[in-house]
Short mmCIF file of N, CA, C and O in Angstrom, two decimals:
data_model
loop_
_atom_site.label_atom_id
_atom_site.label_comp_id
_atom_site.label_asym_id
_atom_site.label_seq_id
_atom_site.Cartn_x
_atom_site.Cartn_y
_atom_site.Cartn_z
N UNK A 992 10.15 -0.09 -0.68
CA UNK A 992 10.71 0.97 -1.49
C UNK A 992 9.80 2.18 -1.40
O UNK A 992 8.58 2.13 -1.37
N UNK A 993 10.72 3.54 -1.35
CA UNK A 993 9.69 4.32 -1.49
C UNK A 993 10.15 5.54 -2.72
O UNK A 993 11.35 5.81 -2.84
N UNK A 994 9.15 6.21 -3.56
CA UNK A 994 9.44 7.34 -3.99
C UNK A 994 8.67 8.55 -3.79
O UNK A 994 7.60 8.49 -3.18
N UNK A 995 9.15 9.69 -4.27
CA UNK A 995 8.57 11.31 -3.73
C UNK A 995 7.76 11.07 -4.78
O UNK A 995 7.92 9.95 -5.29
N UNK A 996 6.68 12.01 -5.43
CA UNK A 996 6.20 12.26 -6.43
C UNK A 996 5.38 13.70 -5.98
O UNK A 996 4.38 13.82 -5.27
N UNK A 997 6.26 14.79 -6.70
CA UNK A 997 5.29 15.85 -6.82
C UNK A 997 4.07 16.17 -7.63
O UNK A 997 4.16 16.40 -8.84
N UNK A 998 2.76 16.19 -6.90
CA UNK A 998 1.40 16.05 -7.78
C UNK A 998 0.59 17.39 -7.67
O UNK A 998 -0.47 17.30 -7.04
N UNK A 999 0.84 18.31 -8.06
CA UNK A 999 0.68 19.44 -7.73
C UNK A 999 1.01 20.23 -6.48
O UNK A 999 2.21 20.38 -6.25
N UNK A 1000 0.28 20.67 -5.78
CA UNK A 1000 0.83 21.44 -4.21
C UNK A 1000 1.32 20.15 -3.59
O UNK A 1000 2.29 20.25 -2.85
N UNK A 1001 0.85 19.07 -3.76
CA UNK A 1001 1.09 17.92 -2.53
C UNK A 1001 1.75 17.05 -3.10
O UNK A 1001 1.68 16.63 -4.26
N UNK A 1002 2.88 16.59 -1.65
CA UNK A 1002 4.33 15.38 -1.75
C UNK A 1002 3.39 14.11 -1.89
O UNK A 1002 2.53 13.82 -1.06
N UNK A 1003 3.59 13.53 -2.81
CA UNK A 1003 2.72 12.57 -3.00
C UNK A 1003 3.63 11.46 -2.86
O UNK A 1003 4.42 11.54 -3.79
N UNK A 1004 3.92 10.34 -2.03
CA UNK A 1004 4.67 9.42 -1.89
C UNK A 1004 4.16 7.38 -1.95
O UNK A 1004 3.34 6.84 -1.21
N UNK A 1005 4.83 6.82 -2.84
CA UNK A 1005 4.93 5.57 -3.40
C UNK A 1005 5.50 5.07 -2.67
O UNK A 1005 6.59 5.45 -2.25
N UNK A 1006 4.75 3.81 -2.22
CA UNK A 1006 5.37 2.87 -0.82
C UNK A 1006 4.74 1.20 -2.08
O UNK A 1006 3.77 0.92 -2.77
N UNK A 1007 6.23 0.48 -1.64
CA UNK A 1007 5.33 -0.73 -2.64
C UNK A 1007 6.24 -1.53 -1.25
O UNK A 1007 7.05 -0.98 -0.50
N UNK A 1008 5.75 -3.14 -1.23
CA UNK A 1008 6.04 -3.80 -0.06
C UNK A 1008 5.26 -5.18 -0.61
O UNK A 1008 4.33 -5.31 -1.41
N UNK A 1009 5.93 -6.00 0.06
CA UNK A 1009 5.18 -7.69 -0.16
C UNK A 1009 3.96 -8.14 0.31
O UNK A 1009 3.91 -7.85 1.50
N UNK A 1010 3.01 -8.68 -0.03
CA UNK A 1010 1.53 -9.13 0.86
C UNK A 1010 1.93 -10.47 1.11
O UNK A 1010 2.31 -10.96 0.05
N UNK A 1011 1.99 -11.14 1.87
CA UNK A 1011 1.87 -12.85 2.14
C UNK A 1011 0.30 -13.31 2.76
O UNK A 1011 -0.44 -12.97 3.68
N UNK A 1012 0.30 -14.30 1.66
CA UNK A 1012 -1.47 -15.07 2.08
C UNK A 1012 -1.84 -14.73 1.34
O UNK A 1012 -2.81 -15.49 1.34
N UNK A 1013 -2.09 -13.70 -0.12
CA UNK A 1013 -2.94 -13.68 -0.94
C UNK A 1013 -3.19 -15.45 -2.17
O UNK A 1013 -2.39 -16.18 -2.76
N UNK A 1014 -4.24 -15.46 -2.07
CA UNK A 1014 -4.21 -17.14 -3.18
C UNK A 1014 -5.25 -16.69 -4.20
O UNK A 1014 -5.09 -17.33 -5.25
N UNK A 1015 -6.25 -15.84 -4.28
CA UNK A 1015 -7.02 -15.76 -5.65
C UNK A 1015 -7.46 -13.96 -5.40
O UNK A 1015 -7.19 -13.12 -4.54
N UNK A 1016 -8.41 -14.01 -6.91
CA UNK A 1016 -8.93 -12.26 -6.74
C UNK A 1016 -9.60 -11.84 -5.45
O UNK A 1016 -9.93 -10.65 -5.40
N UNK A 1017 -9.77 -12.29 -4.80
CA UNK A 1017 -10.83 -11.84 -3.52
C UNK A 1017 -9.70 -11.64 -2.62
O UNK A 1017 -9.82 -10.47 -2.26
N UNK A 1018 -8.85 -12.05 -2.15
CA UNK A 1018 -7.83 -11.32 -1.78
C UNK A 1018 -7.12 -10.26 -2.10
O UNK A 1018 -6.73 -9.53 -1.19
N UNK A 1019 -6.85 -10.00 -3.27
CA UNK A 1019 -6.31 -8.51 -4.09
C UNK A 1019 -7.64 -7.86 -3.60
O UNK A 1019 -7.39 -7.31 -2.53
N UNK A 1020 -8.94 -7.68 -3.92
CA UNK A 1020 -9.79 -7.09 -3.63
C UNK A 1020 -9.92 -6.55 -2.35
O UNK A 1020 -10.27 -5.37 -2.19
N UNK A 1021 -9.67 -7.33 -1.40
CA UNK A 1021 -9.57 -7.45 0.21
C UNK A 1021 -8.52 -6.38 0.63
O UNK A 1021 -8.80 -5.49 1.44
N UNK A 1022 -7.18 -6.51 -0.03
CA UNK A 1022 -6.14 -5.51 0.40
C UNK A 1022 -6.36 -4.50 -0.19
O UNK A 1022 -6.34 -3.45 0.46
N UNK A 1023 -6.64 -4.47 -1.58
CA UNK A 1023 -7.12 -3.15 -2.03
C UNK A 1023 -7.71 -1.86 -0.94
O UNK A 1023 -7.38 -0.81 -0.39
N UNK A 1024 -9.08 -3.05 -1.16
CA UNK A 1024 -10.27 -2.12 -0.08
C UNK A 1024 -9.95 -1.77 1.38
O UNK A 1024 -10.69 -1.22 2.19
N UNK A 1025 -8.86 -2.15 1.51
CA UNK A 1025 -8.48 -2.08 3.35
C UNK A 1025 -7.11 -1.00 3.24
O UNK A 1025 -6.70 -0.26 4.14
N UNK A 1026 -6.47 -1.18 1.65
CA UNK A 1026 -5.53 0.21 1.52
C UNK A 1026 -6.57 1.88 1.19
O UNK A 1026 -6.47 2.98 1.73
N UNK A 1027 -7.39 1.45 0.23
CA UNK A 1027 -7.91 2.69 -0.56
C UNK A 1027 -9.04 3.33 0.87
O UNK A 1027 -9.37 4.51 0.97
N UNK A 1028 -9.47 2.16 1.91
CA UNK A 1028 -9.71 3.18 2.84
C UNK A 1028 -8.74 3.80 3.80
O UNK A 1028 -9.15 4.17 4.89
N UNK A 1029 -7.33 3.95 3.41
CA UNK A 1029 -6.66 4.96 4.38
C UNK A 1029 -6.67 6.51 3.92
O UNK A 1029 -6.77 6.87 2.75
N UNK A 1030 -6.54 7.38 5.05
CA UNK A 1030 -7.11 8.60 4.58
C UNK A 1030 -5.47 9.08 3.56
O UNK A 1030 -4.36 8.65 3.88
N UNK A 1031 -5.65 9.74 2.71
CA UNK A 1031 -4.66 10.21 1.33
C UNK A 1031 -4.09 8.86 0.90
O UNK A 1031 -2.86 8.85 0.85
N UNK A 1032 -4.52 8.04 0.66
CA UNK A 1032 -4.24 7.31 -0.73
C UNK A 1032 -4.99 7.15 -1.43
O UNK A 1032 -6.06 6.55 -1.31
N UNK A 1033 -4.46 7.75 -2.45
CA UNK A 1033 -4.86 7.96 -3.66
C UNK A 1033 -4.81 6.73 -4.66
O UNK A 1033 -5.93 6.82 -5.18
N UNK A 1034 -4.38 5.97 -5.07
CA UNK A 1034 -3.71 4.69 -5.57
C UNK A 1034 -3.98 3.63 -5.29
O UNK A 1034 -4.64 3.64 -4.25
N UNK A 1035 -3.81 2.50 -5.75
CA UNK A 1035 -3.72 0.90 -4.96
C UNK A 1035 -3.36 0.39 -6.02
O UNK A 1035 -3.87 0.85 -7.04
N UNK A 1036 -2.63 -0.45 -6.11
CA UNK A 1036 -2.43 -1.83 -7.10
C UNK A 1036 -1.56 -3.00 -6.50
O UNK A 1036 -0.33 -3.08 -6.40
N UNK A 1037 -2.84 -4.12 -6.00
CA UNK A 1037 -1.54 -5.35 -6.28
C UNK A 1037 -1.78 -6.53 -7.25
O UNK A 1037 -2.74 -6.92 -7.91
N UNK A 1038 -0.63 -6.90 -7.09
CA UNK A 1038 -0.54 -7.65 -8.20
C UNK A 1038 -0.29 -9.22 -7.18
O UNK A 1038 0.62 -9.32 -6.35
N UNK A 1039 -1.64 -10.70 -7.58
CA UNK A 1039 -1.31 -11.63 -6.71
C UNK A 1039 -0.01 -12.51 -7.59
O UNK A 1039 0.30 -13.53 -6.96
N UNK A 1040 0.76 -12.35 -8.80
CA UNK A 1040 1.37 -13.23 -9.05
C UNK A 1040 2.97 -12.91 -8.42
O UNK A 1040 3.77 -13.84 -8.25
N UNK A 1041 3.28 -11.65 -8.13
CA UNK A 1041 4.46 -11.57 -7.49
C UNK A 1041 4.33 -11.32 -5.66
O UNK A 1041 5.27 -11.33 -4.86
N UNK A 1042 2.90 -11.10 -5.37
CA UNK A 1042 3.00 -10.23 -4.13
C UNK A 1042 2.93 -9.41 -4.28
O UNK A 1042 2.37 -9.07 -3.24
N UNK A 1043 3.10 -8.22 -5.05
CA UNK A 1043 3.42 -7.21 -4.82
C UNK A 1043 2.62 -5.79 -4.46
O UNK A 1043 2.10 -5.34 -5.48
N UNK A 1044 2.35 -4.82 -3.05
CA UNK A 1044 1.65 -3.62 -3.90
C UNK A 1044 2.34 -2.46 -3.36
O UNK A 1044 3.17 -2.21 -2.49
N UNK A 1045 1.55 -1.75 -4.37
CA UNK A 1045 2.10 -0.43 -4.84
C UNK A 1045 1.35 0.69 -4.12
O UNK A 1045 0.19 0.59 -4.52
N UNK A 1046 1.44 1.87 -3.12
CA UNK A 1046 0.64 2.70 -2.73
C UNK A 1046 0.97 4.07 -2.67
O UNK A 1046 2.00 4.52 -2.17
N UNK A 1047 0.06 4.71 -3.21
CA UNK A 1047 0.54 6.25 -3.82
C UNK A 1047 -0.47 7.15 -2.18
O UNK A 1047 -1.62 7.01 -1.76
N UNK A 1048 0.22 7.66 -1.90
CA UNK A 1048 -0.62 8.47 -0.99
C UNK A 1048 0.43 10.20 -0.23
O UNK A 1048 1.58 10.58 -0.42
N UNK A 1049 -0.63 10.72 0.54
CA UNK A 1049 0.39 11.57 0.63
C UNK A 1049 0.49 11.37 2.73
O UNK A 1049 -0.38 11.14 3.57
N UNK A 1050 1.68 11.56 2.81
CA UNK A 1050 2.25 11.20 3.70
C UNK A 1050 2.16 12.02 4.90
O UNK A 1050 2.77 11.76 5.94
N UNK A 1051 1.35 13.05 4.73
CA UNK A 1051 1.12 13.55 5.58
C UNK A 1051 -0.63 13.75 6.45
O UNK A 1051 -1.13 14.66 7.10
N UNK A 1052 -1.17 12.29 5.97
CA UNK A 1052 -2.31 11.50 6.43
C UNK A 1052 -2.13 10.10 6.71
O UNK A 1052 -3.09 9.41 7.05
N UNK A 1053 -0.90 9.61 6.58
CA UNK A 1053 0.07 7.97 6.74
C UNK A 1053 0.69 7.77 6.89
O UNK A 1053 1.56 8.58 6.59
N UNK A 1054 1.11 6.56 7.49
CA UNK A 1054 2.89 5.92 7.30
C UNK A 1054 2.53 4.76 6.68
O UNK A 1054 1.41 4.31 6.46
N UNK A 1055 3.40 4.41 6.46
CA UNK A 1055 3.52 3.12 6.08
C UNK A 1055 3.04 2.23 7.20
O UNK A 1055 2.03 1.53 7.09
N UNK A 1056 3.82 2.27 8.32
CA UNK A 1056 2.92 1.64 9.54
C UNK A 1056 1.22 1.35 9.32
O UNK A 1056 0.62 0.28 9.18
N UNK A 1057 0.67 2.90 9.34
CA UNK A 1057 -0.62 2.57 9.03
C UNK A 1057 -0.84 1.61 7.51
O UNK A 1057 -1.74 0.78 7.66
N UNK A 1058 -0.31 1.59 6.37
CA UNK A 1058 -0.75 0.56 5.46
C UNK A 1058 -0.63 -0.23 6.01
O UNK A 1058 -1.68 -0.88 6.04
N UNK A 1059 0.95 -1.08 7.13
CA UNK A 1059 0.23 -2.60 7.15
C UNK A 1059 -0.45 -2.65 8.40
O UNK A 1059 -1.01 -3.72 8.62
N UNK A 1060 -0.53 -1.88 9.18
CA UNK A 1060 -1.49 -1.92 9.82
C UNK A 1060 -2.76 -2.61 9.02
O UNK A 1060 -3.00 -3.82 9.10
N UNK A 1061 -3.29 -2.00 8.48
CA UNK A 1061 -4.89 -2.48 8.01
C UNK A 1061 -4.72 -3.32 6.79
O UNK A 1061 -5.76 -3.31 6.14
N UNK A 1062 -3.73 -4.09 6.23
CA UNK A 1062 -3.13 -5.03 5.61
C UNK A 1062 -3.25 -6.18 6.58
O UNK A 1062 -3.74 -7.23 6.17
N UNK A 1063 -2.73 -6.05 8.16
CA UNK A 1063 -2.69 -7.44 9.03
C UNK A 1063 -4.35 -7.27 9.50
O UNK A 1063 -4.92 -8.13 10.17
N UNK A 1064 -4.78 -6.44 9.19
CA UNK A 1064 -7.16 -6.52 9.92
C UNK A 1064 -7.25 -6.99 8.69
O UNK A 1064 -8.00 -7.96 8.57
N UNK A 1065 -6.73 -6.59 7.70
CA UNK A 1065 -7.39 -7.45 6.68
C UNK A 1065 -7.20 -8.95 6.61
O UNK A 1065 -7.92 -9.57 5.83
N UNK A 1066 -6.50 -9.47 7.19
CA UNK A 1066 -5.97 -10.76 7.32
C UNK A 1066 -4.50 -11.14 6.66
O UNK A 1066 -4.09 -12.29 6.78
N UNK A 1067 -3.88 -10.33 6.11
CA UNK A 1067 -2.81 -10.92 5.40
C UNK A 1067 -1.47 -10.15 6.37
O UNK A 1067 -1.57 -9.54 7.44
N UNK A 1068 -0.18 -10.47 5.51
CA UNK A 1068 0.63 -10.00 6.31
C UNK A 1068 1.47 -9.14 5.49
O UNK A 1068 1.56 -9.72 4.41
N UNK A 1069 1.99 -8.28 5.46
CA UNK A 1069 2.78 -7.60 4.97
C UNK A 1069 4.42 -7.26 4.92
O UNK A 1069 4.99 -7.02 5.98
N UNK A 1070 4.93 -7.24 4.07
CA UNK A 1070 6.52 -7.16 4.19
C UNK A 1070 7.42 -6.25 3.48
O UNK A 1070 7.35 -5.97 2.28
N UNK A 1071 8.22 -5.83 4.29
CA UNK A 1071 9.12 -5.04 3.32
C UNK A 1071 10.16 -5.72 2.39
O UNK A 1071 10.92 -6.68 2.49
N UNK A 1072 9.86 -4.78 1.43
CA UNK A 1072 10.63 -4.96 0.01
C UNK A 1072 12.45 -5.49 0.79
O UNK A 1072 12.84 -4.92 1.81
N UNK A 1073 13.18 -6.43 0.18
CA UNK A 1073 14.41 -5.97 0.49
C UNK A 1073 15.47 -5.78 -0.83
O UNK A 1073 16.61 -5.36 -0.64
#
């Protein structure tokens, strides 16, 4: 899923998507740290009881590609919402 979010001058855009393989906190930690280093995201949250995360960034330093990109180096796998 994605949404726009205007955050002052900049399109700030919300990408949320499934993680598979997370099993305790050191994994949330793991994807975190492998999202919050992409360049313009601003954001991170997942959550291990549904899968789920949430990424606020602006889109004109990312795609989504690049999140799971460094979602699968981190070891896990990533999926789109359906």
């Amino acid at each position: 899923k994605r949404w726009s979010i205007l955050h002052g001058a900049t399109m700030m855009i919300k990408h949320e998507f499934l993680v598979d393989g997370m099993s305790c906190p050191h994994c949330i930690q793991s994807v975190t740290k492998a999202l919050m280093g992409v360049e313009g995201v601003s954001h991170v949250a997942v959550d291990l009881g549904t899968k789920n995360a949430s990424v606020e960034m602006d889109e004109r330093f990312a795609t989504e590609d690049t999140l799971f990109r460094v979602v699968k180096e981190a070891g896990f796998t990533p999926q789109k919402k359906s």
